[in-house]
Each structure stands twice: as structure tokens, then as C-alpha cells.
Amino acid sequence: MGKFKVVHYINQFFAGLGGEEKADLPPQDREGPVGPGMAFNAAFAGEAEIVGTVICGDSYFNEHQEEAKADILDRIKKYNPDFVVAGPAFNAGRYGMACGSVCKAVKETLNIPAVTGMFMENPGVEVYKKDVYIVETAGSAAGMREAVPKMAKLALKLAKGEALGTPSEEGYIPRGIRKNVFVEEYGAKRAVDMLVKKIKGEPFATEYPMPNFDRVPPAPAVKDLSKTTVALVTSGGIVPKGNPDKIEASSASRFGKYDLEGVDYLTPEKFQTAHGGYDPTYANQDPNRVLPVDVMRELEREGVIGKLHRYYYATVGNGTSVASARKFAQEIAKELIADGVQAVILTST
């Protein structure tokens, strides 16, 4: 049997075409490996080779998903590959969403294996882990050397039709699929053995890991709203016209802080939404639907609240990783506390 033919999907950054300023690059393709494709070819150890590389800017893909996906699939098809690898995307949210979407489309439309790699908190994991094999990677490209061999090994196994082991054995993120297996010892004994190891402080592996939820204790209720400074914060992407901070439509890497001094009502001439993933028509017609400055000013005039904080904060929740959202919240909270704000209304979409 000859070498497996592989197509590699990467973004504009890993193709060496530029950073954020080139994120709106439409799909293109090149013969042979590009960028990290060289490392994949080495990891395939003669069993497979990259015959073509498909490249697309992260912003372009996320803002033209159906059109970009169709274009990318056509480019992949012309190389007639045996399997596809995408990324790895590490913790880059938009890149992860694109890699997951491309791999899912390849599997469903071309009926060939596809493998990608992401950091556990990449939003692409939550969206695509049930449909796609995603190898767990480090949070940044510093983990490339570890990620590539794991992705290559898994992709070759899938291409050969070999049986896969458990996620922990193969290095991919659990897909939520459970299979019955027969083992030597019955459940009660295994459970007691685990309990004994836990009591002794010895290492053990659970057979059914429980989800880890981030529990945040609620703050005490506000005692007197009429003496309280209230701030508005939104993940609905309401920004001044033109989006001066260039907050991304998906997988936001930043938030903005904007002045409401003298603003009683958000007009469509001065404000808009930067958010992708929902129809922006109604938010752009009346931005107060997402960021209720008009109602807050009424409550301020009526004395229901002490005052509306001079600044509001905005980001985009669409595809934004939990790690990024937590970081934004910590930075915003620090500023609000320093400014004497006692309550926050957080609006989404």
C-alpha cells in the first residue's frame, strides 16, 4: 500500500501570511506542506504525506461560515486525500471553531477521517468534541512539538481503520460516548478498591469522571438601590459606531470601555453591535435593546437607582473561551470596585 494522501487546514498566521491584519483572508490552497505541515510530514514517518494545504483567515471563516466551508471543501476535494488534519488551534478561539467546522464537514461530506487539536478551554472543543476527534494540546504554539505527533498518530490509526483505545490512551478529548466493556472484577470491588486508594492518598483513576462546575457564591443583595451606583456590562457587543477597539465578532480577545457621559439614549447613528452569531438587525436599529441605557436613565431620574456609572464595558460572548471571559471579568471588576460601583447589570443577547 502506498502513502496516505493528506490535506492540512491552517489559518493565515500559521501559513506565515500575517496576523490579525490578515484575518479576513479568503480561502486559498497550495500544493505540499506549509508551516506546521513540515512537522506533520516528519511525524507521519513515511506512512503519509501532505499533498495540499488549505489556508483561510480566522475572521473570514467565522464571518462567512457557509460560503467559506463550501470553498474549503472544494479545495480539499481536488487533492483527493485519504484524511485531513486541521490546526492545531491551541487556545485560539476563532481558529478552533474553524478547525472543528472543517473537520466535521470533511467527515460528513467527504466521508474520510479528520483530526484537529485544541486546548481544553478553546470554545471549539465544546461545540465540536462530539462530532470530531480533537487531540488535547497546550494553550499556545509552544506546545506544537507535543501536539503534532499525537495528532499524526491518531490520524494514521483512523486512516488504517484500526480500533481506537480510550481518550486517555489515544490523547483525544472525550466525546461523551460510552461503551460497555467486560472486565475481570465486578463493580462493587472496583469501587471499594478506589475508595481505599483515595483514603490512603494513593493515585487512582475513576471510571466515570464527574463534570467540574465553577461555582461562584452570589453577592449579597443591594440594601438601598436609591443610593447605589449601577454599571452596565454587556457580552452583546454594543460598541460605538465603527467598533473602535476592533472587538472580534467571534472568540473575542478583548473588551472595550466606553463613556456614557451625556448619553440618555443609544442612537443607531452612534452605536452598533460587533457581535456575530445572532441577527444584528434589531440591535443595530435600537442598541438600547441590548444595552438598556434608556431605561437606566429613567430609573436614575425617578430615584430608583442612585446613578448610572459613567462608563460601560462591552465584549462579544460568541465563541469566547471561558478563560478569556474570566480574565475580562476580573479586569472589569477591579476597575468597577475602584470606581465605587456597587452593582452591575450584565446583559447578553
Coordinates of C-alpha atoms in Angstrom, one line a residue:
M1 CA 0.0 0.0 0.0
G2 CA 1.3 3.5 -0.9
K3 CA 1.5 6.6 1.3
F4 CA -1.8 8.1 2.5
K5 CA -2.5 11.5 0.9
V6 CA -3.2 14.2 3.5
V7 CA -4.7 17.7 3.2
H8 CA -3.8 20.2 6.0
Y9 CA -6.0 23.1 7.0
I10 CA -4.4 26.1 8.7
N11 CA -5.1 29.8 9.3
Q12 CA -3.3 32.8 7.9
F13 CA -0.9 33.1 10.9
F14 CA 0.5 29.6 10.7
A15 CA 0.7 29.9 6.9
G16 CA 3.1 32.8 7.5
L17 CA 0.9 35.3 5.8
G18 CA 0.3 37.7 8.7
G19 CA -1.5 38.2 12.0
E20 CA -4.8 39.9 12.8
E21 CA -4.3 42.3 9.9
K22 CA -4.7 39.3 7.5
A23 CA -7.5 37.6 9.4
D24 CA -10.0 38.5 6.7
L25 CA -8.1 36.4 4.1
P26 CA -10.4 34.3 1.9
P27 CA -9.7 30.6 1.3
Q28 CA -6.7 29.6 -0.8
D29 CA -4.6 26.5 -1.3
R30 CA -1.1 25.4 -2.0
E31 CA 0.5 22.1 -3.0
G32 CA 2.5 20.3 -0.4
P33 CA 3.1 21.2 3.3
V34 CA 3.2 24.8 4.7
G35 CA 4.3 25.9 8.1
P36 CA 3.5 23.2 10.7
G37 CA 2.8 20.8 7.8
M38 CA 6.6 20.1 7.7
A39 CA 6.4 18.8 11.3
F40 CA 3.4 16.6 10.4
N41 CA 5.2 15.1 7.4
A42 CA 8.1 14.2 9.7
A43 CA 5.6 12.7 12.3
F44 CA 3.9 10.6 9.6
A45 CA 7.3 8.8 9.2
G46 CA 6.8 7.8 5.6
E47 CA 3.3 6.4 6.0
A48 CA 1.5 9.6 4.8
E49 CA 2.4 12.9 3.3
I50 CA 0.7 16.3 3.0
V51 CA -0.2 16.8 -0.7
G52 CA -2.1 20.1 -0.2
T53 CA -2.6 22.9 2.3
V54 CA -5.8 24.9 2.5
I55 CA -5.5 28.3 4.2
C56 CA -8.2 30.7 5.4
G57 CA -8.2 33.8 7.6
D58 CA -9.9 33.3 11.0
S59 CA -12.2 36.3 10.7
Y60 CA -13.1 35.5 7.2
F61 CA -14.1 31.9 8.1
N62 CA -16.2 32.9 11.1
E63 CA -17.9 35.8 9.3
H64 CA -18.7 33.8 6.1
Q65 CA -19.1 30.3 7.5
E66 CA -21.2 28.5 4.9
E67 CA -19.5 30.2 2.0
A68 CA -16.0 29.6 3.4
K69 CA -16.8 26.0 4.3
A70 CA -18.0 25.2 0.8
D71 CA -15.0 26.8 -0.8
I72 CA -12.6 24.9 1.6
L73 CA -14.3 21.6 0.9
D74 CA -13.9 22.1 -2.8
R75 CA -10.2 22.8 -2.4
I76 CA -9.8 19.7 -0.2
K77 CA -11.7 17.5 -2.7
K78 CA -9.4 18.3 -5.6
Y79 CA -6.4 16.7 -3.8
N80 CA -8.5 13.5 -3.2
P81 CA -7.0 12.9 0.3
D82 CA -7.3 9.9 2.5
F83 CA -7.6 12.1 5.6
V84 CA -7.4 15.7 6.8
V85 CA -5.6 17.3 9.7
A86 CA -6.6 20.8 10.9
G87 CA -4.5 23.1 13.1
P88 CA -3.6 22.6 15.9
A89 CA -5.5 25.6 17.1
F90 CA -4.3 25.6 20.7
N91 CA -6.4 28.3 22.6
A92 CA -7.2 30.5 19.6
G93 CA -11.0 30.5 19.6
R94 CA -11.8 31.5 16.1
Y95 CA -9.2 29.2 14.7
G96 CA -10.6 26.4 16.9
M97 CA -14.1 27.0 15.6
A98 CA -12.9 26.9 12.0
C99 CA -10.9 23.7 12.5
G100 CA -13.8 22.0 14.2
S101 CA -16.2 23.1 11.5
V102 CA -13.9 22.0 8.6
C103 CA -13.3 18.6 10.2
K104 CA -17.0 18.0 10.8
A105 CA -17.8 18.9 7.2
V106 CA -15.0 16.6 5.9
K107 CA -16.2 13.7 7.9
E108 CA -19.9 14.2 6.9
T109 CA -19.4 15.3 3.3
L110 CA -16.3 13.5 2.1
N111 CA -16.6 10.5 4.4
I112 CA -12.9 10.5 5.3
P113 CA -11.2 10.8 8.8
A114 CA -10.3 14.2 10.1
V115 CA -8.4 15.2 13.2
T116 CA -7.7 18.5 14.9
G117 CA -6.0 19.7 18.1
M118 CA -7.1 22.3 20.7
F119 CA -6.5 23.5 24.2
M120 CA -9.3 22.2 26.6
E121 CA -10.8 25.7 27.0
N122 CA -11.0 26.5 23.3
P123 CA -14.7 27.1 22.5
G124 CA -14.3 24.8 19.5
V125 CA -14.0 21.9 22.0
E126 CA -17.4 22.4 23.5
V127 CA -19.0 22.9 20.1
Y128 CA -17.3 20.0 18.1
K129 CA -16.0 17.4 20.6
K130 CA -19.0 15.1 19.9
D131 CA -18.5 15.2 16.1
V132 CA -14.7 15.4 15.7
Y133 CA -11.6 13.8 17.2
I134 CA -9.8 16.7 19.0
V135 CA -6.4 16.0 20.4
E136 CA -5.8 17.9 23.7
T137 CA -3.0 20.4 23.3
A138 CA -1.2 23.1 25.4
G139 CA -2.6 26.6 25.4
S140 CA -0.1 28.1 23.0
A141 CA 2.0 27.2 19.9
A142 CA 4.8 26.4 22.4
G143 CA 3.1 23.0 22.6
M144 CA 3.4 22.3 18.8
R145 CA 6.2 19.7 19.3
E146 CA 4.0 17.6 21.6
A147 CA 0.7 18.1 19.7
V148 CA 1.8 17.2 16.2
P149 CA 3.0 13.5 16.9
K150 CA -0.2 12.8 18.9
M151 CA -2.4 14.2 16.1
A152 CA -0.4 12.3 13.4
K153 CA -0.6 9.0 15.3
L154 CA -4.4 9.3 15.8
A155 CA -5.0 10.3 12.2
L156 CA -3.0 7.3 10.9
K157 CA -4.9 4.9 13.1
L158 CA -8.2 6.3 11.8
A159 CA -7.0 6.1 8.2
K160 CA -5.9 2.5 8.7
G161 CA -9.3 1.6 10.3
E162 CA -7.6 0.4 13.5
A163 CA -9.6 0.2 16.7
L164 CA -9.0 3.2 19.0
G165 CA -8.4 2.9 22.7
T166 CA -9.9 5.2 25.3
P167 CA -9.5 9.0 25.1
S168 CA -6.8 8.9 27.8
E169 CA -4.9 6.2 25.9
E170 CA -5.1 8.0 22.5
G171 CA -4.8 11.6 23.7
Y172 CA -8.1 12.9 22.3
I173 CA -10.7 14.8 24.3
P174 CA -13.6 12.6 25.5
R175 CA -16.6 12.8 23.1
G176 CA -19.3 11.8 25.5
I177 CA -19.6 8.3 24.0
R178 CA -19.9 5.4 26.5
K179 CA -19.3 1.8 25.6
N180 CA -19.9 -1.4 27.6
V181 CA -16.8 -3.4 28.3
F182 CA -16.2 -6.6 30.1
V183 CA -13.6 -6.6 32.9
E184 CA -12.2 -9.2 35.4
E185 CA -13.5 -7.6 38.6
Y186 CA -17.1 -6.7 39.3
G187 CA -18.2 -3.1 40.0
A188 CA -18.5 -3.2 43.8
K189 CA -15.0 -4.5 44.3
R190 CA -13.5 -1.9 41.9
A191 CA -15.4 0.9 43.7
V192 CA -14.1 -0.3 47.1
D193 CA -10.6 -0.5 45.7
M194 CA -10.8 3.1 44.5
L195 CA -12.2 4.2 47.9
V196 CA -9.3 2.5 49.8
K197 CA -6.7 4.1 47.4
K198 CA -8.4 7.5 47.9
I199 CA -8.4 7.2 51.7
K200 CA -4.7 6.2 51.6
G201 CA -3.8 9.1 49.4
E202 CA -2.7 6.8 46.6
P203 CA -3.3 7.6 42.9
F204 CA -6.3 6.0 41.2
A205 CA -8.3 6.6 38.0
T206 CA -12.1 7.0 38.2
E207 CA -14.1 5.2 35.6
Y208 CA -16.6 8.0 35.3
P209 CA -15.2 11.5 35.9
M210 CA -17.7 14.0 37.1
P211 CA -18.0 17.4 35.4
N212 CA -16.2 20.2 37.2
F213 CA -18.5 23.2 37.5
D214 CA -17.2 26.6 38.5
R215 CA -19.3 27.6 41.5
V216 CA -19.4 31.3 42.3
P217 CA -21.2 32.3 45.5
P218 CA -23.8 35.1 44.8
A219 CA -23.0 38.5 46.2
P220 CA -25.4 39.8 49.0
A221 CA -28.4 41.8 47.8
V222 CA -28.1 45.6 47.4
K223 CA -29.6 47.2 50.6
D224 CA -30.6 50.6 49.1
L225 CA -30.7 50.9 45.3
S226 CA -31.6 54.6 45.6
K227 CA -28.1 55.3 46.9
T228 CA -26.3 52.8 44.6
T229 CA -24.1 53.4 41.6
V230 CA -25.0 50.8 38.9
A231 CA -22.9 49.9 35.9
L232 CA -23.8 48.3 32.7
V233 CA -21.7 45.5 31.2
T234 CA -22.6 43.5 28.1
S235 CA -21.4 40.5 26.2
G236 CA -23.8 41.5 23.4
G237 CA -21.1 43.5 21.6
I238 CA -22.7 47.0 21.7
V239 CA -19.9 49.4 20.8
P240 CA -19.5 53.0 19.4
K241 CA -20.1 53.1 15.6
G242 CA -17.1 51.7 13.7
N243 CA -16.1 49.4 16.6
P244 CA -13.0 51.5 17.6
D245 CA -11.4 48.7 19.6
K246 CA -11.9 46.1 16.8
I247 CA -13.6 43.6 19.1
E248 CA -13.9 40.4 17.1
A249 CA -17.4 39.1 16.0
S250 CA -16.5 35.7 17.5
S251 CA -14.0 34.5 20.1
A252 CA -13.2 37.9 21.4
S253 CA -9.7 38.6 22.6
R254 CA -10.5 42.0 24.2
F255 CA -13.2 44.2 25.7
G256 CA -14.0 47.9 25.4
K257 CA -14.7 50.6 27.9
Y258 CA -16.9 53.5 26.7
D259 CA -18.2 56.8 28.1
L260 CA -21.9 57.4 28.7
E261 CA -21.5 61.0 29.9
G262 CA -24.4 63.0 28.5
V263 CA -25.9 59.9 26.7
D264 CA -29.5 59.4 27.5
Y265 CA -30.3 57.0 24.7
L266 CA -28.1 54.9 22.4
T267 CA -28.8 56.0 18.8
P268 CA -28.1 53.8 15.7
E269 CA -26.1 56.7 14.3
K270 CA -23.6 56.5 17.1
F271 CA -23.7 52.8 18.3
Q272 CA -23.9 49.3 16.8
T273 CA -23.3 45.7 17.7
A274 CA -20.0 44.0 16.8
H275 CA -21.4 40.6 17.7
G276 CA -21.6 37.7 15.2
G277 CA -23.8 34.6 15.7
Y278 CA -27.1 36.4 16.0
D279 CA -29.1 38.6 13.6
P280 CA -27.8 42.1 14.4
T281 CA -30.8 43.9 12.7
Y282 CA -32.8 44.7 15.8
A283 CA -29.7 45.5 18.0
N284 CA -28.5 48.0 15.3
Q285 CA -31.9 49.5 14.9
D286 CA -32.1 50.2 18.7
P287 CA -28.9 49.4 20.6
N288 CA -30.8 50.0 23.9
R289 CA -32.4 46.6 23.3
V290 CA -29.1 45.0 24.3
L291 CA -27.6 47.8 26.4
P292 CA -30.6 49.4 28.2
V293 CA -29.2 52.9 28.7
D294 CA -32.6 54.5 28.1
V295 CA -34.3 52.5 30.9
M296 CA -31.4 53.1 33.3
R297 CA -31.6 56.9 32.7
E298 CA -35.3 56.7 33.6
L299 CA -34.6 54.8 36.8
E300 CA -31.9 57.4 37.6
R301 CA -34.4 60.3 37.1
E302 CA -37.0 58.6 39.2
G303 CA -34.6 58.0 42.0
V304 CA -34.9 54.2 41.9
I305 CA -31.1 54.0 41.5
G306 CA -28.5 56.4 42.8
K307 CA -26.9 56.9 39.4
L308 CA -25.7 55.1 36.3
H309 CA -21.9 54.6 36.2
R310 CA -20.3 56.9 33.7
Y311 CA -18.6 54.0 31.7
Y312 CA -20.0 50.8 30.3
Y313 CA -18.0 47.7 29.3
A314 CA -18.6 45.6 26.3
T315 CA -17.3 42.4 24.7
V316 CA -18.6 39.6 22.5
G317 CA -19.7 36.3 24.0
N318 CA -20.0 34.4 20.8
G319 CA -17.4 31.5 20.9
T320 CA -15.3 33.3 23.5
S321 CA -13.4 30.9 25.7
V322 CA -14.2 30.6 29.4
A323 CA -10.6 31.5 30.2
S324 CA -10.9 34.8 28.3
A325 CA -14.3 35.6 29.8
R326 CA -12.9 35.0 33.3
K327 CA -9.9 37.3 32.6
F328 CA -12.1 40.1 31.2
A329 CA -14.4 39.8 34.3
Q330 CA -11.5 40.1 36.7
E331 CA -10.1 43.2 35.0
I332 CA -13.5 44.9 34.7
A333 CA -14.5 44.1 38.3
K334 CA -11.2 45.6 39.5
E335 CA -12.0 48.9 37.8
L336 CA -15.6 49.0 38.9
I337 CA -14.7 48.4 42.5
A338 CA -12.0 51.1 42.3
D339 CA -14.7 53.5 40.9
G340 CA -17.1 52.8 43.7
V341 CA -19.7 50.9 41.7
Q342 CA -21.9 48.7 44.0
A343 CA -24.0 46.8 41.4
V344 CA -23.7 45.6 37.9
I345 CA -26.4 44.7 35.3
L346 CA -24.9 42.2 32.8
T347 CA -26.8 41.9 29.6
S348 CA -26.3 39.4 26.8
T349 CA -28.4 38.6 23.7

